Structure formats: structure tokens, C-alpha cells
PDB file of C-alpha atoms (C1' of nucleotides) in Angstrom:
ATOM      1  CA  LEU A   1       8.235 -17.996  27.906  1.00 49.00           C
ATOM      2  CA  PHE A   2      11.753 -17.583  25.991  1.00 52.00           C
ATOM      3  CA  PRO A   3      14.173 -19.844  28.560  1.00 45.00           C
ATOM      4  CA  ASP A   4      16.675 -19.696  26.391  1.00 45.00           C
ATOM      5  CA  LEU A   5      16.643 -15.659  26.462  1.00 45.00           C
ATOM      6  CA  ILE A   6      17.200 -15.541  29.675  1.00 39.00           C
ATOM      7  CA  LEU A   7      20.750 -17.115  29.546  1.00 39.00           C
ATOM      8  CA  PHE A   8      21.842 -16.158  25.722  1.00 40.00           C
ATOM      9  CA  GLY A   9      19.994 -12.961  25.170  1.00 37.00           C
ATOM     10  CA  ALA A  10      20.915 -10.426  28.149  1.00 40.00           C
ATOM     11  CA  THR A  11      24.077  -9.391  28.516  1.00 47.00           C
ATOM     12  CA  ILE A  12      26.485 -11.379  26.496  1.00 61.00           C
ATOM     13  CA  MET A  13      29.482 -10.155  25.269  1.00 77.00           C
ATOM     14  CA  PRO A  14      30.600 -11.000  21.459  1.00 92.00           C
ATOM     15  CA  GLU A  15      34.464 -11.589  21.964  1.00 96.00           C
ATOM     16  CA  LEU A  16      35.492 -14.791  21.394  1.00 97.00           C
ATOM     17  CA  PRO A  17      34.625 -16.989  24.313  1.00 97.00           C
ATOM     18  CA  ASP A  18      31.487 -15.982  23.493  1.00 97.00           C
ATOM     19  CA  VAL A  19      31.063 -16.690  20.051  1.00 97.00           C
ATOM     20  CA  GLU A  20      31.948 -20.230  20.896  1.00 98.00           C
ATOM     21  CA  LEU A  21      29.133 -20.809  23.307  1.00 97.00           C
ATOM     22  CA  GLU A  22      26.879 -19.098  20.491  1.00 97.00           C
ATOM     23  CA  ARG A  23      28.449 -22.052  18.056  1.00 98.00           C
ATOM     24  CA  ARG A  24      28.262 -24.803  20.116  1.00 98.00           C
ATOM     25  CA  TYR A  25      24.764 -23.567  21.497  1.00 97.00           C
ATOM     26  CA  PHE A  26      23.917 -23.278  17.474  1.00 98.00           C
ATOM     27  CA  GLU A  27      25.383 -27.187  17.345  1.00 98.00           C
ATOM     28  CA  ARG A  28      23.298 -28.338  19.662  1.00 97.00           C
ATOM     29  CA  THR A  29      19.442 -27.199  18.421  1.00 97.00           C
ATOM     30  CA  ALA A  30      19.863 -26.483  14.771  1.00 97.00           C
ATOM     31  CA  LEU A  31      21.909 -29.158  13.264  1.00 98.00           C
ATOM     32  CA  SER A  32      19.795 -31.528  11.458  1.00 97.00           C
ATOM     33  CA  GLU A  33      16.346 -30.576  11.235  1.00 98.00           C
ATOM     34  CA  PRO A  34      15.213 -29.274   7.327  1.00 98.00           C
ATOM     35  CA  ILE A  35      14.369 -24.831   7.635  1.00 98.00           C
ATOM     36  CA  ALA A  36      10.442 -24.449   6.842  1.00 98.00           C
ATOM     37  CA  LYS A  37      10.715 -20.599   7.068  1.00 97.00           C
ATOM     38  CA  THR A  38      12.845 -18.018   6.942  1.00 98.00           C
ATOM     39  CA  LYS A  39      12.249 -14.932   8.316  1.00 98.00           C
ATOM     40  CA  LEU A  40      14.725 -11.838   7.248  1.00 98.00           C
ATOM     41  CA  VAL A  41      13.876  -9.169   9.499  1.00 97.00           C
ATOM     42  CA  GLU A  42      16.478  -6.405   9.558  1.00 97.00           C
ATOM     43  CA  PRO A  43      17.708  -6.570   6.057  1.00 97.00           C
ATOM     44  CA  ALA A  44      20.075  -4.027   6.511  1.00 96.00           C
ATOM     45  CA  LEU A  45      22.139  -6.364   8.382  1.00 97.00           C
ATOM     46  CA  LEU A  46      22.713  -8.043   5.560  1.00 97.00           C
ATOM     47  CA  TYR A  47      26.317  -8.879   4.412  1.00 95.00           C
ATOM     48  CA  HIS A  48      27.401  -8.831   0.861  1.00 95.00           C
ATOM     49  CA  THR A  49      24.285 -11.107   0.091  1.00 97.00           C
ATOM     50  CA  ALA A  50      20.875 -10.192  -1.074  1.00 97.00           C
ATOM     51  CA  ALA A  51      18.165 -10.836   0.604  1.00 97.00           C
ATOM     52  CA  GLN A  52      16.443 -13.369  -2.406  1.00 98.00           C
ATOM     53  CA  SER A  53      19.630 -15.082  -1.225  1.00 98.00           C
ATOM     54  CA  LEU A  54      19.509 -15.927   2.057  1.00 98.00           C
ATOM     55  CA  TYR A  55      16.254 -17.575   1.540  1.00 98.00           C
ATOM     56  CA  GLN A  56      17.503 -19.432  -1.175  1.00 98.00           C
ATOM     57  CA  ASN A  57      20.107 -21.114   0.644  1.00 98.00           C
ATOM     58  CA  LEU A  58      18.538 -21.428   3.843  1.00 98.00           C
ATOM     59  CA  THR A  59      14.827 -22.122   3.006  1.00 98.00           C
ATOM     60  CA  HIS A  60      14.090 -26.145   2.869  1.00 98.00           C
ATOM     61  CA  HIS A  61      17.079 -26.513   3.374  1.00 98.00           C
ATOM     62  CA  HIS A  62      19.354 -27.679   6.404  1.00 98.00           C
ATOM     63  CA  PHE A  63      22.459 -27.058   9.106  1.00 98.00           C
ATOM     64  CA  THR A  64      25.657 -30.192   8.863  1.00 98.00           C
ATOM     65  CA  GLY A  65      28.073 -28.304  11.322  1.00 98.00           C
ATOM     66  CA  GLY A  66      29.427 -25.077  13.042  1.00 98.00           C
ATOM     67  CA  ARG A  67      32.245 -23.436  13.233  1.00 98.00           C
ATOM     68  CA  ARG A  68      33.860 -20.057  14.385  1.00 98.00           C
ATOM     69  CA  HIS A  69      36.531 -17.978  13.693  1.00 98.00           C
ATOM     70  CA  GLY A  70      37.730 -15.018  16.097  1.00 98.00           C
ATOM     71  CA  LYS A  71      33.727 -13.139  16.502  1.00 98.00           C
ATOM     72  CA  TYR A  72      32.684 -15.193  13.319  1.00 98.00           C
ATOM     73  CA  LEU A  73      29.931 -17.463  13.770  1.00 98.00           C
ATOM     74  CA  PHE A  74      29.467 -20.115  10.401  1.00 98.00           C
ATOM     75  CA  ALA A  75      26.210 -22.288  10.143  1.00 98.00           C
ATOM     76  CA  ARG A  76      27.636 -25.047   7.173  1.00 98.00           C
ATOM     77  CA  LEU A  77      24.735 -25.544   5.407  1.00 98.00           C
ATOM     78  CA  ASP A  78      23.729 -28.836   3.126  1.00 98.00           C
ATOM     79  CA  ASN A  79      24.030 -27.362  -0.123  1.00 98.00           C
ATOM     80  CA  ASP A  80      27.724 -25.680   0.557  1.00 96.00           C
ATOM     81  CA  ARG A  81      26.716 -22.385   1.713  1.00 98.00           C
ATOM     82  CA  TRP A  82      27.033 -21.027   4.843  1.00 98.00           C
ATOM     83  CA  LEU A  83      25.187 -18.590   7.041  1.00 98.00           C
ATOM     84  CA  VAL A  84      28.051 -16.753   8.657  1.00 98.00           C
ATOM     85  CA  LEU A  85      26.591 -14.368  11.841  1.00 98.00           C
ATOM     86  CA  HIS A  86      28.231 -12.104  13.243  1.00 98.00           C
ATOM     87  CA  PHE A  87      27.405 -10.458  16.694  1.00 97.00           C
ATOM     88  CA  GLY A  88      28.520  -6.854  16.946  1.00 96.00           C
ATOM     89  CA  MET A  89      28.162  -4.949  20.106  1.00 94.00           C
ATOM     90  CA  THR A  90      25.119  -7.227  20.856  1.00 94.00           C
ATOM     91  CA  GLY A  91      23.336 -10.730  19.748  1.00 94.00           C
ATOM     92  CA  SER A  92      23.000 -13.656  20.494  1.00 96.00           C
ATOM     93  CA  LEU A  93      21.406 -17.159  19.474  1.00 97.00           C
ATOM     94  CA  ALA A  94      17.904 -18.676  20.548  1.00 97.00           C
ATOM     95  CA  CYS A  95      16.302 -21.693  19.857  1.00 96.00           C
ATOM     96  CA  PHE A  96      13.406 -22.123  21.063  1.00 96.00           C
ATOM     97  CA  GLU A  97       9.459 -24.140  21.006  1.00 95.00           C
ATOM     98  CA  CYS A  98       6.904 -22.211  19.718  1.00 92.00           C
ATOM     99  CA  ALA A  99       5.984 -21.813  16.215  1.00 88.00           C
ATOM    100  CA  GLY A 100       4.626 -17.923  15.197  1.00 91.00           C
ATOM    101  CA  CYS A 101       6.818 -16.311  18.366  1.00 94.00           C
ATOM    102  CA  GLN A 102       9.080 -14.046  17.281  1.00 95.00           C
ATOM    103  CA  PRO A 103      11.142 -13.107  20.558  1.00 96.00           C
ATOM    104  CA  ASP A 104      12.167  -8.855  20.737  1.00 95.00           C
ATOM    105  CA  TYR A 105      15.388  -7.894  18.753  1.00 96.00           C
ATOM    106  CA  THR A 106      14.907 -11.197  16.636  1.00 97.00           C
ATOM    107  CA  ALA A 107      16.302  -9.998  12.901  1.00 98.00           C
ATOM    108  CA  LEU A 108      16.416 -13.620  11.166  1.00 98.00           C
ATOM    109  CA  LEU A 109      14.302 -16.080  11.978  1.00 98.00           C
ATOM    110  CA  LEU A 110      14.064 -19.942  10.777  1.00 98.00           C
ATOM    111  CA  GLU A 111      11.809 -22.263  11.412  1.00 98.00           C
ATOM    112  CA  PHE A 112      12.138 -25.843  11.370  1.00 98.00           C
ATOM    113  CA  ASP A 113       9.917 -28.810  10.614  1.00 97.00           C
ATOM    114  CA  ASN A 114       9.415 -29.447  14.142  1.00 96.00           C
ATOM    115  CA  ASP A 115       8.520 -26.485  14.499  1.00 95.00           C
ATOM    116  CA  LYS A 116      11.823 -25.870  16.358  1.00 97.00           C
ATOM    117  CA  CYS A 117      12.298 -22.219  15.897  1.00 97.00           C
ATOM    118  CA  LEU A 118      15.817 -20.780  15.656  1.00 98.00           C
ATOM    119  CA  ALA A 119      16.094 -16.184  16.496  1.00 98.00           C
ATOM    120  CA  TYR A 120      19.297 -14.550  15.738  1.00 98.00           C
ATOM    121  CA  LEU A 121      18.676 -11.514  18.124  1.00 97.00           C
ATOM    122  CA  SER A 122      20.581  -8.392  17.468  1.00 96.00           C
ATOM    123  CA  GLN A 123      19.555  -5.293  19.905  1.00 95.00           C
ATOM    124  CA  ARG A 124      21.626  -2.663  18.327  1.00 95.00           C
ATOM    125  CA  LYS A 125      21.818  -3.698  15.035  1.00 96.00           C
ATOM    126  CA  LEU A 126      25.582  -3.550  14.373  1.00 96.00           C
ATOM    127  CA  GLY A 127      25.796  -7.413  13.677  1.00 96.00           C
ATOM    128  CA  LYS A 128      25.715  -9.030   9.858  1.00 97.00           C
ATOM    129  CA  ILE A 129      24.009 -12.326   8.540  1.00 98.00           C
ATOM    130  CA  GLY A 130      25.602 -13.401   5.105  1.00 98.00           C
ATOM    131  CA  ILE A 131      25.550 -16.216   2.615  1.00 98.00           C
ATOM    132  CA  VAL A 132      29.146 -17.514   2.503  1.00 97.00           C
ATOM    133  CA  THR A 133      30.595 -20.405  -0.290  1.00 97.00           C
ATOM    134  CA  SER A 134      32.799 -20.969   2.412  1.00 97.00           C
ATOM    135  CA  PRO A 135      35.007 -19.150   6.080  1.00 98.00           C
ATOM    136  CA  GLU A 136      38.247 -18.808   3.606  1.00 97.00           C
ATOM    137  CA  THR A 137      36.131 -16.979   1.755  1.00 96.00           C
ATOM    138  CA  LEU A 138      34.914 -13.983   4.563  1.00 97.00           C
ATOM    139  CA  ILE A 139      38.376 -14.554   6.598  1.00 97.00           C
ATOM    140  CA  GLU A 140      40.556 -13.205   3.293  1.00 96.00           C
ATOM    141  CA  GLU A 141      37.623 -10.504   2.500  1.00 94.00           C
ATOM    142  CA  ARG A 142      37.917  -8.768   5.936  1.00 96.00           C
ATOM    143  CA  ASP A 143      41.411 -10.286   6.291  1.00 96.00           C
ATOM    144  CA  LEU A 144      40.818 -12.462   9.539  1.00 97.00           C
ATOM    145  CA  GLY A 145      44.397 -13.271  11.495  1.00 97.00           C
ATOM    146  CA  PRO A 146      44.341 -16.958  12.953  1.00 98.00           C
ATOM    147  CA  ASP A 147      42.138 -17.013  15.325  1.00 98.00           C
ATOM    148  CA  ALA A 148      43.036 -15.921  18.760  1.00 98.00           C
ATOM    149  CA  LEU A 149      42.183 -19.438  20.248  1.00 98.00           C
ATOM    150  CA  ALA A 150      43.174 -21.294  17.708  1.00 98.00           C
ATOM    151  CA  ILE A 151      46.947 -20.061  16.970  1.00 98.00           C
ATOM    152  CA  SER A 152      49.439 -21.929  18.586  1.00 98.00           C
ATOM    153  CA  SER A 153      51.632 -20.503  21.121  1.00 98.00           C
ATOM    154  CA  ASP A 154      55.093 -20.351  18.039  1.00 98.00           C
ATOM    155  CA  ALA A 155      52.994 -18.823  15.423  1.00 98.00           C
ATOM    156  CA  PHE A 156      51.476 -16.196  18.048  1.00 98.00           C
ATOM    157  CA  LYS A 157      55.085 -15.381  19.178  1.00 98.00           C
ATOM    158  CA  THR A 158      56.351 -15.274  15.266  1.00 97.00           C
ATOM    159  CA  ARG A 159      53.215 -12.853  14.618  1.00 97.00           C
ATOM    160  CA  ILE A 160      53.585 -10.939  17.930  1.00 98.00           C
ATOM    161  CA  THR A 161      57.629 -10.438  17.135  1.00 97.00           C
ATOM    162  CA  GLN A 162      56.938  -8.891  13.731  1.00 96.00           C
ATOM    163  CA  GLY A 163      53.801  -6.866  14.985  1.00 97.00           C
ATOM    164  CA  ALA A 164      53.854  -2.898  16.076  1.00 96.00           C
ATOM    165  CA  GLY A 165      52.325  -0.621  17.903  1.00 97.00           C
ATOM    166  CA  GLY A 166      50.617  -0.621  21.443  1.00 97.00           C
ATOM    167  CA  ILE A 167      50.103  -3.911  22.820  1.00 98.00           C
ATOM    168  CA  LYS A 168      45.868  -3.469  23.674  1.00 98.00           C
ATOM    169  CA  SER A 169      45.747  -1.915  19.923  1.00 98.00           C
ATOM    170  CA  TRP A 170      47.261  -4.866  18.423  1.00 98.00           C
ATOM    171  CA  LEU A 171      45.608  -6.918  20.562  1.00 98.00           C
ATOM    172  CA  MET A 172      42.595  -6.062  19.314  1.00 98.00           C
ATOM    173  CA  ASN A 173      43.374  -5.729  15.471  1.00 98.00           C
ATOM    174  CA  GLN A 174      41.232  -8.287  14.068  1.00 97.00           C
ATOM    175  CA  SER A 175      43.672  -9.150  10.928  1.00 97.00           C
ATOM    176  CA  HIS A 176      46.187  -9.239  13.757  1.00 98.00           C
ATOM    177  CA  LEU A 177      44.555 -12.305  15.658  1.00 97.00           C
ATOM    178  CA  ALA A 178      40.491 -12.888  14.711  1.00 98.00           C
ATOM    179  CA  GLY A 179      38.722 -13.228  18.396  1.00 98.00           C
ATOM    180  CA  ILE A 180      40.244 -10.801  21.228  1.00 98.00           C
ATOM    181  CA  GLY A 181      38.147  -7.256  21.710  1.00 97.00           C
ATOM    182  CA  ASN A 182      38.010  -4.692  24.143  1.00 97.00           C
ATOM    183  CA  ILE A 183      37.312  -6.508  27.881  1.00 96.00           C
ATOM    184  CA  TYR A 184      39.331  -9.581  26.800  1.00 98.00           C
ATOM    185  CA  GLY A 185      42.403  -7.652  25.978  1.00 98.00           C
ATOM    186  CA  ASP A 186      42.417  -5.546  28.997  1.00 97.00           C
ATOM    187  CA  GLU A 187      41.928  -8.692  30.709  1.00 98.00           C
ATOM    188  CA  ILE A 188      44.858 -10.941  29.361  1.00 98.00           C
ATOM    189  CA  LEU A 189      47.250  -8.235  29.370  1.00 98.00           C
ATOM    190  CA  PHE A 190      46.530  -7.391  33.203  1.00 98.00           C
ATOM    191  CA  GLN A 191      47.012 -10.985  34.165  1.00 98.00           C
ATOM    192  CA  ALA A 192      50.485 -10.908  31.646  1.00 98.00           C
ATOM    193  CA  LYS A 193      51.242  -7.559  33.890  1.00 98.00           C
ATOM    194  CA  LEU A 194      51.600  -5.693  30.821  1.00 98.00           C
ATOM    195  CA  HIS A 195      50.416  -1.879  30.037  1.00 97.00           C
ATOM    196  CA  PRO A 196      47.864  -1.614  27.300  1.00 97.00           C
ATOM    197  CA  ARG A 197      49.868   1.025  25.538  1.00 97.00           C
ATOM    198  CA  CYS A 198      53.089  -0.434  26.205  1.00 97.00           C
ATOM    199  CA  ALA A 199      54.593  -0.789  22.930  1.00 97.00           C
ATOM    200  CA  VAL A 200      54.840  -4.385  20.512  1.00 97.00           C
ATOM    201  CA  LYS A 201      58.431  -3.741  19.812  1.00 97.00           C
ATOM    202  CA  GLN A 202      59.766  -3.094  23.306  1.00 96.00           C
ATOM    203  CA  LEU A 203      57.992  -6.700  24.904  1.00 97.00           C
ATOM    204  CA  SER A 204      60.889  -9.257  26.494  1.00 96.00           C
ATOM    205  CA  GLU A 205      60.607 -12.684  25.475  1.00 97.00           C
ATOM    206  CA  ALA A 206      59.751 -13.295  29.287  1.00 97.00           C
ATOM    207  CA  ASP A 207      56.494 -10.532  28.693  1.00 97.00           C
ATOM    208  CA  ILE A 208      55.305 -12.439  25.141  1.00 98.00           C
ATOM    209  CA  ALA A 209      55.404 -16.156  26.481  1.00 98.00           C
ATOM    210  CA  ARG A 210      53.470 -14.813  29.502  1.00 98.00           C
ATOM    211  CA  LEU A 211      50.570 -13.183  26.730  1.00 98.00           C
ATOM    212  CA  ASP A 212      51.000 -16.369  24.541  1.00 98.00           C
ATOM    213  CA  ASP A 213      50.204 -18.585  27.958  1.00 98.00           C
ATOM    214  CA  LYS A 214      47.148 -15.756  29.530  1.00 98.00           C
ATOM    215  CA  ARG A 215      45.571 -15.771  26.224  1.00 98.00           C
ATOM    216  CA  ARG A 216      45.245 -18.721  25.551  1.00 98.00           C
ATOM    217  CA  HIS A 217      44.669 -19.736  29.494  1.00 98.00           C
ATOM    218  CA  VAL A 218      42.051 -16.531  29.592  1.00 98.00           C
ATOM    219  CA  LEU A 219      40.318 -17.594  26.631  1.00 98.00           C
ATOM    220  CA  GLU A 220      39.690 -21.126  27.734  1.00 98.00           C
ATOM    221  CA  LEU A 221      38.963 -20.800  31.264  1.00 98.00           C
ATOM    222  CA  ALA A 222      36.317 -17.959  29.769  1.00 97.00           C
ATOM    223  CA  ILE A 223      34.966 -20.390  27.658  1.00 97.00           C
ATOM    224  CA  ASP A 224      34.776 -22.671  30.697  1.00 98.00           C
ATOM    225  CA  ARG A 225      32.722 -20.852  33.072  1.00 97.00           C
ATOM    226  CA  THR A 226      30.244 -19.845  30.851  1.00 96.00           C
ATOM    227  CA  ALA A 227      31.582 -16.239  29.574  1.00 96.00           C
ATOM    228  CA  ASP A 228      29.800 -15.200  32.863  1.00 95.00           C
ATOM    229  CA  PRO A 229      31.731 -12.679  34.832  1.00 94.00           C
ATOM    230  CA  GLN A 230      29.858 -14.077  38.191  1.00 93.00           C
ATOM    231  CA  GLN A 231      31.799 -17.556  37.392  1.00 96.00           C
ATOM    232  CA  LEU A 232      34.994 -16.335  36.819  1.00 96.00           C
ATOM    233  CA  PRO A 233      37.245 -16.372  39.443  1.00 97.00           C
ATOM    234  CA  ARG A 234      37.709 -12.420  41.911  1.00 96.00           C
ATOM    235  CA  THR A 235      41.557 -12.351  41.080  1.00 97.00           C
ATOM    236  CA  TRP A 236      40.812 -11.614  37.411  1.00 98.00           C
ATOM    237  CA  LEU A 237      39.295  -8.088  36.554  1.00 97.00           C
ATOM    238  CA  LEU A 238      37.132  -8.887  34.414  1.00 96.00           C
ATOM    239  CA  PRO A 239      34.437  -9.516  37.854  1.00 95.00           C
ATOM    240  CA  HIS A 240      34.884  -6.136  38.842  1.00 95.00           C
ATOM    241  CA  ARG A 241      34.428  -4.521  35.187  1.00 93.00           C
ATOM    242  CA  GLU A 242      31.239  -2.783  36.412  1.00 88.00           C
ATOM    243  CA  GLN A 243      31.901  -1.305  39.654  1.00 89.00           C
ATOM    244  CA  LYS A 244      32.649   2.206  39.039  1.00 87.00           C
ATOM    245  CA  HIS A 245      35.701   2.274  41.401  1.00 91.00           C
ATOM    246  CA  ILE A 246      37.692  -0.509  41.730  1.00 94.00           C
ATOM    247  CA  ASP A 247      40.183  -1.992  43.884  1.00 95.00           C
ATOM    248  CA  CYS A 248      43.133  -3.775  41.993  1.00 97.00           C
ATOM    249  CA  PRO A 249      42.194  -7.511  42.792  1.00 96.00           C
ATOM    250  CA  ARG A 250      46.337  -8.386  42.875  1.00 97.00           C
ATOM    251  CA  CYS A 251      47.825  -5.287  44.890  1.00 97.00           C
ATOM    252  CA  GLY A 252      44.942  -3.714  45.267  1.00 96.00           C
ATOM    253  CA  GLY A 253      45.414  -0.355  44.641  1.00 95.00           C
ATOM    254  CA  ALA A 254      42.611   2.020  42.226  1.00 95.00           C
ATOM    255  CA  ILE A 255      42.330   0.656  38.143  1.00 96.00           C
ATOM    256  CA  ARG A 256      42.934   3.868  36.168  1.00 95.00           C
ATOM    257  CA  LYS A 257      40.473   3.871  33.153  1.00 95.00           C
ATOM    258  CA  THR A 258      41.549   6.014  30.485  1.00 95.00           C
ATOM    259  CA  LYS A 259      40.204   5.164  26.476  1.00 95.00           C
ATOM    260  CA  ILE A 260      42.370   3.132  23.669  1.00 96.00           C
ATOM    261  CA  ASN A 261      41.435   4.123  19.669  1.00 94.00           C
ATOM    262  CA  GLY A 262      38.120   5.035  21.875  1.00 93.00           C
ATOM    263  CA  ARG A 263      37.320   1.609  23.727  1.00 96.00           C
ATOM    264  CA  THR A 264      37.041   2.232  27.634  1.00 96.00           C
ATOM    265  CA  THR A 265      40.203   0.760  28.701  1.00 97.00           C
ATOM    266  CA  LEU A 266      40.690  -0.985  32.651  1.00 97.00           C
ATOM    267  CA  TYR A 267      44.620  -1.052  34.167  1.00 97.00           C
ATOM    268  CA  CYS A 268      46.193  -1.614  37.140  1.00 97.00           C
ATOM    269  CA  PRO A 269      48.807   1.140  36.954  1.00 96.00           C
ATOM    270  CA  ALA A 270      50.871  -0.719  39.875  1.00 96.00           C
ATOM    271  CA  CYS A 271      50.704  -4.262  38.762  1.00 96.00           C
ATOM    272  CA  GLN A 272      50.993  -3.467  34.478  1.00 96.00           C
ATOM    273  CA  HIS A 273      54.194  -1.755  34.084  1.00 88.00           C
ATOM    274  CA  GLU A 274      54.733   0.666  30.390  1.00 82.00           C
ATOM    275  CA  GLN A 275      58.637  -0.609  30.149  1.00 68.00           C
ATOM    276  CA  ALA A 276      59.561  -4.339  30.939  1.00 53.00           C
TER     277      ALA A 276
ATOM    278  C1'  DA B   1      51.662   2.418   9.801  1.00 95.93           C
ATOM    279  C1'  DG B   2      49.129   3.135  13.795  1.00 95.93           C
ATOM    280  C1'  DG B   3      45.884   5.238  16.432  1.00 95.93           C
ATOM    281  C1'  DA B   4      42.608   9.339  16.675  1.00 95.93           C
ATOM    282  C1'  DC B   5      38.152  10.003  16.126  1.00 95.93           C
ATOM    283  C1'  DG B   6      33.035   9.809  13.804  1.00 95.93           C
ATOM    284  C1'  DC B   7      29.794   6.829  12.817  1.00 95.93           C
ATOM    285  C1'  DC B   8      26.879   2.967  12.488  1.00 95.93           C
ATOM    286  C1'  DC B   9      22.356   1.821  15.895  1.00 95.93           C
ATOM    287  C1'  DT B  10      19.287   1.255  20.343  1.00 95.93           C
ATOM    288  C1'  DG B  11      19.137   1.167  25.041  1.00 95.93           C
ATOM    289  C1'  DT B  12      20.427   1.704  30.372  1.00 95.93           C
ATOM    290  C1'  DT B  13      22.194   4.949  33.225  1.00 95.93           C
ATOM    291  C1'  DC B  14      24.435   9.231  34.734  1.00 95.93           C
ATOM    292  C1'  DG B  15      24.612  13.780  35.660  1.00 95.93           C
ATOM    293  C1'  DC B  16      22.125  18.658  36.239  1.00 95.93           C
TER     294       DC B  16
ATOM    295  C1'  DT C   1      10.785  13.378  38.325  1.00 95.93           C
ATOM    296  C1'  DG C   2      12.092  15.026  34.303  1.00 95.93           C
ATOM    297  C1'  DC C   3      15.116  15.305  30.429  1.00 95.93           C
ATOM    298  C1'  DG C   4      19.489  14.986  27.741  1.00 95.93           C
ATOM    299  C1'  DA C   5      24.185  13.360  27.637  1.00 95.93           C
ATOM    300  C1'  DA C   6      27.143  10.186  27.538  1.00 95.93           C
ATOM    301  C1'  DC C   7      28.264   5.423  27.394  1.00 95.93           C
ATOM    302  C1'  DA C   8      28.739   0.118  26.173  1.00 95.93           C
ATOM    303  C1'  DG C   9      31.758  -5.026  24.619  1.00 95.93           C
ATOM    304  C1'  DG C  10      32.738  -4.554  17.533  1.00 95.93           C
ATOM    305  C1'  DG C  11      33.807  -2.869  12.946  1.00 95.93           C
ATOM    306  C1'  DC C  12      34.598   0.723   9.148  1.00 95.93           C
ATOM    307  C1'  DG C  13      36.494   4.813   6.851  1.00 95.93           C
ATOM    308  C1'  DT C  14      38.944   8.678   6.742  1.00 95.93           C
ATOM    309  C1'  DC C  15      42.306  11.755   8.773  1.00 95.93           C
ATOM    310  C1'  DC C  16      46.800  13.068  10.276  1.00 95.93           C
TER     311       DC C  16
END
DNA sequence: AGGACGCCCTGTTCGC
DNA sequence: TGCGAACAGGGCGTCC
């Protein structure tokens, strides 16, 4: 009944690659057609927006494009406004042809004039829905750093040189760089052979060059493989995350599990060195 | 300033 | 088998 939900609904990890795929999905499925009906199922998810404003800015308007910054998806409207969506820890879009249907976990439901529907799903209700005047407004309000994929190598290197604290905390801080979350943070550090608690100030030029290379490589390939862990190289850490005990795909040693800022952190103590 | 922690919420998995 | 505890990919506020 909802074939897209199988692809997009269940197990996405709403970090940069996932949100980028949602943006592309949005642009394939939701542009141009006027919105006939707006239904806000979970008003608690509204972000700096009154329900009335959401209804007024969506109903009888249409989408003209999409943008992504970090983990935020922006849907441009024909009225100089943008619908902004954040997926929290669980969330996705689903387009289907079944007027009157409402999939499980629907938080926002749009019905188009042609009876197609677009649902924003949020299982854990940790996402955000809002209307903003521009992506830049929200980026400034939320103090988001440059997009982790769009940023140039030079800008990345400059930024991290000015950073402090532990490298994983730094990477996951959305005001430093927008888009890297827990699992892609782990993956980038694994591939760059850097210990997650390694002090940013201690990084050598070579470390930073590797980190820059890997953050682009990991994000690009993840998007290319539809962010599906099973389609990612077995030499990565990510496809093995679900296992209870993981052997390092590089050296065969035991992957260690710890917490950083309250988040599960996986790393290989043999491959990832704390000090250069 | 950086980071540890609790909290938001719900569904799944784990351990007794 | 049953049931509460722990846990899950995000982000914010508070406290040291």
C-alpha cells in the first residue's frame, strides 16, 4: 500500500547523507503540483511557527525546489517562504497515491491537487516542522556551521585549525560543521585513523588532510549507495554496527564501544591513535 | 569553553 | 513467557 515507506520509512539515520536523499526524493515527487489540503497531525513538532501560519503558507501553494543544509531540509514555496523539516532521530518523507490515507507516524500530511500525497513521518516525534523566510534565517538562528559536504577543503582545514576539544565532539557540533552525526562521525574517524577523543589541537597537518579527505569520501559514497549500510563497503565500520561484537575490518582486532557526549561511540583502539 | 548529563518521545531489544 | 530497564542514529538546556 505504501511502497515508498519500505524504502524510506523504516531505518533511516537522519544524518547528512540521509537528508540529502530525502531532498532528492522530495524534488522527484513533490514539485509544482498545488497543495490541496494540509493536515498537521503533530502540532508539538512545530518550530517557531503557528499552526495557522503553516496552513496558510502551504495550502493552495506549490513547491518550487528543495535545499539541504546539514541535517535540515528546506522546501521552497511559490510565496517566498520555505517549509523547513528536521528529521530528529527517526523520520522520513513518503509520497503515495492514496488520497485520504494516512501512514503510521504521519506528523504532516499534504494532499496535492492530483491526489498524490506527501507525508512527513516522525516515529519518535523528535523532528521539527516550520515555516521560515529563508534557509539563511534558520542557519543563523540555529548557529549552524557550513554544510559538511559543501564546505571546501581549504575552509574545512581553516575551521578545524581554529577548533578545540575532542575531535568527535568537534565533528558532531553542528555549529562547527552541519550534517555529521554519531555514526558518520565514527565512520569518518575510523577511516581517518583518528581516536574519537583525540584533541583537535593535537592534529597534525597530515591528520587534518586525511580527515578532510575522509569526510568528503564517506559522505559522498554514502549518498551514492543510498545510505544503506548493506551497500557500503565491508571495509567500513558502518555495515557492522548492528553486530554485538565487531572485529575491526582493517586489523581484525576488537572494536571498542564507549560513550562520548552520551552517544555510543565505536572505534578500533589498535588503528585509531589518540596521539600522533 | 568543552563536555557530561538529563530530557524530549516511542519502539525495540536485553536481561533477569 | 513476561516485564521493566536499557537503548537508539538528534538537539537543547543546565551545570561544572
